[in-house]
Amino acid sequence: TEFIKSHVPAGQRIFALPFDPLYYFLTDRDSANRQLIFFEHTKIPPEQEQEVIDDLNRHNVQYIILSNRMRAIADGLGTLGTDYCPRLYKYLVENYDVEVTAGPWGMEPWWAWNHAVKILKRKMP
């Protein structure tokens, strides 16, 4: 949260996924999109994925918080890009680089422990 607070000016939006809305509260930053949960069980259709991408572009989102729950083994969660949201994942890979990693990224993510994040920064054109 300190990284976001110090690198994202007040009023600029961020985006946190797959399900980390707490970061909006902790950083006092708004989400770039209304969708707050991204997991296999939410069955986000391709049209909605495109809406998310459009919002990231419209709001010129510079930083994204990606938690290691993007690859969770619990039933219904799945892996981002493989089990859900392949278009969004491809967009993130093509348009953002990892700026910071915090926490035990290589550990198995669970609800209340082994939480880790990668903060992605938009690539320069």
Short mmCIF file of N, CA and C in Angstrom, two decimals:
data_model
loop_
_atom_site.label_atom_id
_atom_site.label_comp_id
_atom_site.label_asym_id
_atom_site.label_seq_id
_atom_site.Cartn_x
_atom_site.Cartn_y
_atom_site.Cartn_z
N THR A 1 0.83 -1.20 0.00
CA THR A 1 0.00 0.00 0.00
C THR A 1 0.86 1.25 0.00
N GLU A 2 1.99 1.20 0.68
CA GLU A 2 2.88 2.37 0.70
C GLU A 2 3.40 2.68 -0.70
N PHE A 3 3.70 1.65 -1.47
CA PHE A 3 4.18 1.87 -2.84
C PHE A 3 3.11 2.59 -3.67
N ILE A 4 1.89 2.12 -3.60
CA ILE A 4 0.81 2.75 -4.36
C ILE A 4 0.59 4.18 -3.89
N LYS A 5 0.55 4.38 -2.60
CA LYS A 5 0.34 5.73 -2.07
C LYS A 5 1.43 6.70 -2.53
N SER A 6 2.65 6.21 -2.64
CA SER A 6 3.75 7.10 -3.01
C SER A 6 3.98 7.22 -4.52
N HIS A 7 3.40 6.32 -5.31
CA HIS A 7 3.64 6.35 -6.76
C HIS A 7 2.41 6.71 -7.59
N VAL A 8 1.24 6.63 -7.00
CA VAL A 8 0.01 6.93 -7.74
C VAL A 8 -0.60 8.20 -7.15
N PRO A 9 -0.62 9.27 -7.93
CA PRO A 9 -1.18 10.52 -7.43
C PRO A 9 -2.65 10.36 -7.01
N ALA A 10 -3.03 11.12 -6.01
CA ALA A 10 -4.44 11.12 -5.57
C ALA A 10 -5.31 11.43 -6.78
N GLY A 11 -6.40 10.71 -6.89
CA GLY A 11 -7.32 10.92 -8.01
C GLY A 11 -7.08 9.97 -9.18
N GLN A 12 -5.89 9.38 -9.27
CA GLN A 12 -5.64 8.39 -10.32
C GLN A 12 -6.17 7.04 -9.85
N ARG A 13 -6.67 6.29 -10.78
CA ARG A 13 -7.24 4.98 -10.46
C ARG A 13 -6.19 3.88 -10.56
N ILE A 14 -6.46 2.81 -9.82
CA ILE A 14 -5.66 1.60 -9.89
C ILE A 14 -6.60 0.45 -10.21
N PHE A 15 -6.04 -0.72 -10.32
CA PHE A 15 -6.85 -1.91 -10.58
C PHE A 15 -6.24 -3.06 -9.80
N ALA A 16 -7.06 -3.76 -9.01
CA ALA A 16 -6.58 -4.87 -8.18
C ALA A 16 -7.36 -6.13 -8.53
N LEU A 17 -6.64 -7.22 -8.74
CA LEU A 17 -7.28 -8.48 -9.05
C LEU A 17 -6.43 -9.65 -8.60
N PRO A 18 -7.00 -10.83 -8.42
CA PRO A 18 -8.33 -11.23 -8.85
C PRO A 18 -9.45 -10.84 -7.88
N PHE A 19 -9.16 -10.71 -6.59
CA PHE A 19 -10.17 -10.25 -5.65
C PHE A 19 -9.46 -9.61 -4.47
N ASP A 20 -9.15 -8.33 -4.63
CA ASP A 20 -8.39 -7.61 -3.62
C ASP A 20 -8.91 -6.19 -3.46
N PRO A 21 -10.23 -6.02 -3.27
CA PRO A 21 -10.77 -4.67 -3.14
C PRO A 21 -10.28 -3.93 -1.90
N LEU A 22 -9.71 -4.64 -0.94
CA LEU A 22 -9.18 -3.99 0.24
C LEU A 22 -8.12 -2.95 -0.13
N TYR A 23 -7.40 -3.19 -1.22
CA TYR A 23 -6.36 -2.24 -1.64
C TYR A 23 -6.94 -0.89 -2.05
N TYR A 24 -8.16 -0.87 -2.53
CA TYR A 24 -8.78 0.43 -2.87
C TYR A 24 -8.98 1.24 -1.59
N PHE A 25 -9.42 0.57 -0.55
CA PHE A 25 -9.63 1.22 0.74
C PHE A 25 -8.29 1.65 1.36
N LEU A 26 -7.34 0.72 1.39
CA LEU A 26 -6.06 0.99 2.05
C LEU A 26 -5.24 2.08 1.36
N THR A 27 -5.41 2.22 0.05
CA THR A 27 -4.63 3.21 -0.69
C THR A 27 -5.42 4.48 -0.97
N ASP A 28 -6.69 4.50 -0.66
CA ASP A 28 -7.57 5.63 -0.95
C ASP A 28 -7.57 5.95 -2.44
N ARG A 29 -7.59 4.89 -3.27
CA ARG A 29 -7.64 5.03 -4.72
C ARG A 29 -8.87 4.27 -5.22
N ASP A 30 -9.49 4.79 -6.27
CA ASP A 30 -10.65 4.14 -6.87
C ASP A 30 -10.23 3.07 -7.87
N SER A 31 -11.14 2.14 -8.09
CA SER A 31 -10.93 1.11 -9.10
C SER A 31 -11.19 1.67 -10.48
N ALA A 32 -10.49 1.13 -11.44
CA ALA A 32 -10.69 1.54 -12.83
C ALA A 32 -11.95 0.92 -13.42
N ASN A 33 -12.49 -0.10 -12.76
CA ASN A 33 -13.64 -0.82 -13.30
C ASN A 33 -14.53 -1.28 -12.15
N ARG A 34 -15.80 -1.46 -12.45
CA ARG A 34 -16.77 -1.86 -11.42
C ARG A 34 -16.62 -3.32 -11.00
N GLN A 35 -16.02 -4.15 -11.84
CA GLN A 35 -15.86 -5.57 -11.54
C GLN A 35 -14.78 -5.74 -10.47
N LEU A 36 -15.12 -6.35 -9.34
CA LEU A 36 -14.17 -6.48 -8.25
C LEU A 36 -13.66 -7.89 -8.04
N ILE A 37 -14.31 -8.87 -8.66
CA ILE A 37 -13.90 -10.26 -8.44
C ILE A 37 -13.70 -10.96 -9.77
N PHE A 38 -12.55 -11.60 -9.89
CA PHE A 38 -12.18 -12.31 -11.10
C PHE A 38 -11.70 -13.71 -10.71
N PHE A 39 -12.56 -14.68 -10.87
CA PHE A 39 -12.21 -16.07 -10.64
C PHE A 39 -12.97 -16.92 -11.65
N GLU A 40 -12.57 -18.16 -11.76
CA GLU A 40 -13.22 -19.08 -12.70
C GLU A 40 -14.73 -19.14 -12.45
N HIS A 41 -15.14 -19.22 -11.20
CA HIS A 41 -16.56 -19.40 -10.88
C HIS A 41 -17.41 -18.18 -11.23
N THR A 42 -16.79 -17.01 -11.47
CA THR A 42 -17.59 -15.83 -11.80
C THR A 42 -17.98 -15.80 -13.27
N LYS A 43 -17.33 -16.62 -14.09
CA LYS A 43 -17.70 -16.80 -15.50
C LYS A 43 -17.86 -15.46 -16.24
N ILE A 44 -16.81 -14.67 -16.23
CA ILE A 44 -16.83 -13.37 -16.90
C ILE A 44 -16.77 -13.59 -18.41
N PRO A 45 -17.76 -13.10 -19.14
CA PRO A 45 -17.77 -13.31 -20.60
C PRO A 45 -16.75 -12.40 -21.30
N PRO A 46 -16.36 -12.76 -22.52
CA PRO A 46 -15.37 -11.97 -23.28
C PRO A 46 -15.76 -10.49 -23.42
N GLU A 47 -17.04 -10.21 -23.56
CA GLU A 47 -17.48 -8.82 -23.71
C GLU A 47 -17.16 -8.02 -22.44
N GLN A 48 -17.32 -8.64 -21.30
CA GLN A 48 -17.04 -7.95 -20.05
C GLN A 48 -15.52 -7.79 -19.86
N GLU A 49 -14.76 -8.79 -20.29
CA GLU A 49 -13.30 -8.65 -20.26
C GLU A 49 -12.89 -7.42 -21.07
N GLN A 50 -13.49 -7.26 -22.24
CA GLN A 50 -13.16 -6.12 -23.09
C GLN A 50 -13.54 -4.80 -22.42
N GLU A 51 -14.66 -4.79 -21.70
CA GLU A 51 -15.04 -3.58 -20.96
C GLU A 51 -13.98 -3.21 -19.92
N VAL A 52 -13.43 -4.22 -19.25
CA VAL A 52 -12.38 -3.97 -18.26
C VAL A 52 -11.16 -3.36 -18.96
N ILE A 53 -10.76 -3.96 -20.05
CA ILE A 53 -9.61 -3.46 -20.82
C ILE A 53 -9.87 -2.02 -21.28
N ASP A 54 -11.07 -1.77 -21.78
CA ASP A 54 -11.42 -0.42 -22.23
C ASP A 54 -11.32 0.58 -21.07
N ASP A 55 -11.78 0.18 -19.89
CA ASP A 55 -11.69 1.07 -18.72
C ASP A 55 -10.24 1.32 -18.31
N LEU A 56 -9.41 0.29 -18.37
CA LEU A 56 -8.00 0.47 -18.04
C LEU A 56 -7.36 1.49 -18.98
N ASN A 57 -7.74 1.44 -20.26
CA ASN A 57 -7.22 2.40 -21.22
C ASN A 57 -7.83 3.78 -21.04
N ARG A 58 -9.14 3.84 -20.85
CA ARG A 58 -9.82 5.13 -20.71
C ARG A 58 -9.30 5.90 -19.50
N HIS A 59 -9.05 5.20 -18.41
CA HIS A 59 -8.56 5.85 -17.19
C HIS A 59 -7.03 5.91 -17.15
N ASN A 60 -6.39 5.44 -18.21
CA ASN A 60 -4.93 5.44 -18.30
C ASN A 60 -4.30 4.90 -17.02
N VAL A 61 -4.74 3.73 -16.62
CA VAL A 61 -4.28 3.11 -15.38
C VAL A 61 -2.80 2.73 -15.50
N GLN A 62 -2.01 3.31 -14.62
CA GLN A 62 -0.57 3.10 -14.65
C GLN A 62 -0.13 1.91 -13.79
N TYR A 63 -0.89 1.61 -12.72
CA TYR A 63 -0.48 0.55 -11.80
C TYR A 63 -1.62 -0.44 -11.54
N ILE A 64 -1.26 -1.70 -11.54
CA ILE A 64 -2.19 -2.78 -11.27
C ILE A 64 -1.61 -3.63 -10.14
N ILE A 65 -2.47 -4.01 -9.21
CA ILE A 65 -2.07 -4.89 -8.12
C ILE A 65 -2.60 -6.28 -8.45
N LEU A 66 -1.70 -7.21 -8.64
CA LEU A 66 -2.05 -8.58 -9.00
C LEU A 66 -1.60 -9.48 -7.86
N SER A 67 -2.58 -10.13 -7.19
CA SER A 67 -2.20 -11.00 -6.08
C SER A 67 -1.93 -12.42 -6.57
N ASN A 68 -1.20 -13.16 -5.74
CA ASN A 68 -0.87 -14.53 -6.11
C ASN A 68 -2.09 -15.44 -6.10
N ARG A 69 -3.23 -14.93 -5.68
CA ARG A 69 -4.45 -15.73 -5.80
C ARG A 69 -4.90 -15.83 -7.25
N MET A 70 -4.16 -15.24 -8.15
CA MET A 70 -4.44 -15.38 -9.57
C MET A 70 -4.23 -16.83 -10.03
N ARG A 71 -3.59 -17.62 -9.17
CA ARG A 71 -3.36 -19.04 -9.47
C ARG A 71 -3.67 -19.88 -8.23
N ALA A 72 -4.91 -19.84 -7.84
CA ALA A 72 -5.34 -20.54 -6.62
C ALA A 72 -5.92 -21.92 -6.97
N ILE A 73 -5.62 -22.91 -6.12
CA ILE A 73 -6.09 -24.26 -6.42
C ILE A 73 -7.45 -24.57 -5.79
N ALA A 74 -7.96 -23.73 -4.95
CA ALA A 74 -9.27 -23.98 -4.34
C ALA A 74 -10.33 -24.08 -5.43
N ASP A 75 -11.32 -24.93 -5.20
CA ASP A 75 -12.38 -25.13 -6.18
C ASP A 75 -13.01 -23.81 -6.61
N GLY A 76 -13.12 -23.64 -7.91
CA GLY A 76 -13.81 -22.48 -8.47
C GLY A 76 -12.96 -21.24 -8.64
N LEU A 77 -11.72 -21.25 -8.15
CA LEU A 77 -10.88 -20.06 -8.28
C LEU A 77 -10.08 -20.06 -9.57
N GLY A 78 -9.29 -21.09 -9.81
CA GLY A 78 -8.59 -21.25 -11.07
C GLY A 78 -7.38 -20.35 -11.24
N THR A 79 -6.89 -20.33 -12.48
CA THR A 79 -5.70 -19.57 -12.85
C THR A 79 -6.06 -18.53 -13.90
N LEU A 80 -5.71 -17.29 -13.61
CA LEU A 80 -5.95 -16.19 -14.54
C LEU A 80 -5.24 -16.47 -15.86
N GLY A 81 -5.95 -16.31 -16.95
CA GLY A 81 -5.38 -16.53 -18.27
C GLY A 81 -5.57 -17.93 -18.79
N THR A 82 -5.72 -18.89 -17.89
CA THR A 82 -5.93 -20.29 -18.29
C THR A 82 -7.38 -20.70 -18.07
N ASP A 83 -7.86 -20.51 -16.83
CA ASP A 83 -9.22 -20.92 -16.48
C ASP A 83 -10.23 -19.79 -16.61
N TYR A 84 -9.77 -18.57 -16.64
CA TYR A 84 -10.68 -17.42 -16.76
C TYR A 84 -9.90 -16.22 -17.29
N CYS A 85 -10.63 -15.35 -17.94
CA CYS A 85 -10.12 -14.06 -18.45
C CYS A 85 -8.83 -14.15 -19.27
N PRO A 86 -8.83 -14.98 -20.32
CA PRO A 86 -7.61 -15.07 -21.14
C PRO A 86 -7.29 -13.76 -21.89
N ARG A 87 -8.30 -13.05 -22.32
CA ARG A 87 -8.10 -11.78 -23.03
C ARG A 87 -7.49 -10.73 -22.10
N LEU A 88 -8.01 -10.63 -20.89
CA LEU A 88 -7.50 -9.67 -19.92
C LEU A 88 -6.06 -10.02 -19.54
N TYR A 89 -5.77 -11.28 -19.33
CA TYR A 89 -4.42 -11.70 -18.98
C TYR A 89 -3.44 -11.34 -20.10
N LYS A 90 -3.82 -11.63 -21.33
CA LYS A 90 -2.97 -11.29 -22.48
C LYS A 90 -2.71 -9.79 -22.52
N TYR A 91 -3.74 -9.00 -22.29
CA TYR A 91 -3.60 -7.55 -22.26
C TYR A 91 -2.59 -7.12 -21.19
N LEU A 92 -2.70 -7.70 -20.00
CA LEU A 92 -1.79 -7.34 -18.91
C LEU A 92 -0.34 -7.68 -19.28
N VAL A 93 -0.12 -8.86 -19.83
CA VAL A 93 1.23 -9.28 -20.20
C VAL A 93 1.81 -8.35 -21.28
N GLU A 94 0.99 -7.95 -22.23
CA GLU A 94 1.46 -7.13 -23.33
C GLU A 94 1.66 -5.67 -22.95
N ASN A 95 0.96 -5.18 -21.94
CA ASN A 95 0.96 -3.75 -21.65
C ASN A 95 1.56 -3.33 -20.31
N TYR A 96 1.92 -4.30 -19.48
CA TYR A 96 2.46 -3.98 -18.15
C TYR A 96 3.69 -4.83 -17.85
N ASP A 97 4.57 -4.27 -17.05
CA ASP A 97 5.75 -4.97 -16.54
C ASP A 97 5.65 -5.03 -15.02
N VAL A 98 6.30 -6.03 -14.44
CA VAL A 98 6.35 -6.12 -12.98
C VAL A 98 7.29 -5.04 -12.46
N GLU A 99 6.79 -4.22 -11.57
CA GLU A 99 7.57 -3.15 -10.96
C GLU A 99 8.08 -3.57 -9.58
N VAL A 100 7.21 -4.23 -8.80
CA VAL A 100 7.54 -4.62 -7.43
C VAL A 100 6.85 -5.95 -7.11
N THR A 101 7.53 -6.81 -6.38
CA THR A 101 6.91 -8.02 -5.84
C THR A 101 7.03 -7.94 -4.33
N ALA A 102 5.93 -8.19 -3.63
CA ALA A 102 5.93 -8.15 -2.17
C ALA A 102 5.26 -9.41 -1.64
N GLY A 103 5.88 -10.05 -0.67
CA GLY A 103 5.31 -11.25 -0.08
C GLY A 103 5.84 -12.51 -0.74
N PRO A 104 5.38 -13.66 -0.24
CA PRO A 104 5.88 -14.95 -0.71
C PRO A 104 5.20 -15.40 -2.01
N TRP A 105 5.54 -14.76 -3.13
CA TRP A 105 4.88 -15.01 -4.41
C TRP A 105 4.88 -16.49 -4.79
N GLY A 106 5.93 -17.22 -4.51
CA GLY A 106 6.03 -18.62 -4.89
C GLY A 106 5.25 -19.59 -4.01
N MET A 107 4.73 -19.12 -2.90
CA MET A 107 3.99 -19.98 -1.98
C MET A 107 2.56 -20.16 -2.47
N GLU A 108 1.95 -21.24 -2.05
CA GLU A 108 0.55 -21.51 -2.39
C GLU A 108 -0.34 -20.47 -1.72
N PRO A 109 -1.13 -19.74 -2.50
CA PRO A 109 -1.98 -18.70 -1.89
C PRO A 109 -3.21 -19.30 -1.22
N TRP A 110 -3.52 -18.80 -0.05
CA TRP A 110 -4.72 -19.17 0.67
C TRP A 110 -5.43 -17.91 1.11
N TRP A 111 -6.62 -18.06 1.63
CA TRP A 111 -7.43 -16.91 1.97
C TRP A 111 -6.74 -15.97 2.96
N ALA A 112 -6.12 -16.53 4.01
CA ALA A 112 -5.62 -15.68 5.08
C ALA A 112 -4.10 -15.77 5.28
N TRP A 113 -3.39 -16.50 4.46
CA TRP A 113 -1.94 -16.56 4.61
C TRP A 113 -1.28 -16.73 3.26
N ASN A 114 0.03 -16.53 3.24
CA ASN A 114 0.83 -16.57 2.01
C ASN A 114 0.37 -15.55 0.98
N HIS A 115 -0.16 -14.42 1.43
CA HIS A 115 -0.60 -13.39 0.50
C HIS A 115 0.62 -12.67 -0.08
N ALA A 116 0.64 -12.53 -1.39
CA ALA A 116 1.71 -11.81 -2.08
C ALA A 116 1.10 -11.05 -3.24
N VAL A 117 1.78 -9.99 -3.64
CA VAL A 117 1.32 -9.20 -4.78
C VAL A 117 2.49 -8.85 -5.69
N LYS A 118 2.14 -8.66 -6.94
CA LYS A 118 3.04 -8.04 -7.90
C LYS A 118 2.35 -6.75 -8.31
N ILE A 119 3.10 -5.68 -8.26
CA ILE A 119 2.56 -4.41 -8.73
C ILE A 119 3.09 -4.23 -10.15
N LEU A 120 2.16 -4.13 -11.06
CA LEU A 120 2.49 -3.98 -12.46
C LEU A 120 2.43 -2.52 -12.86
N LYS A 121 3.35 -2.09 -13.71
CA LYS A 121 3.36 -0.71 -14.20
C LYS A 121 3.20 -0.73 -15.72
N ARG A 122 2.38 0.19 -16.20
CA ARG A 122 2.14 0.27 -17.64
C ARG A 122 3.46 0.52 -18.37
N LYS A 123 3.66 -0.23 -19.46
CA LYS A 123 4.85 -0.05 -20.28
C LYS A 123 4.78 1.31 -20.98
N MET A 124 5.92 1.90 -21.18
CA MET A 124 5.98 3.17 -21.90
C MET A 124 5.77 2.89 -23.39
N PRO A 125 5.05 3.77 -24.07
CA PRO A 125 4.81 3.54 -25.52
C PRO A 125 6.07 3.66 -26.35
#
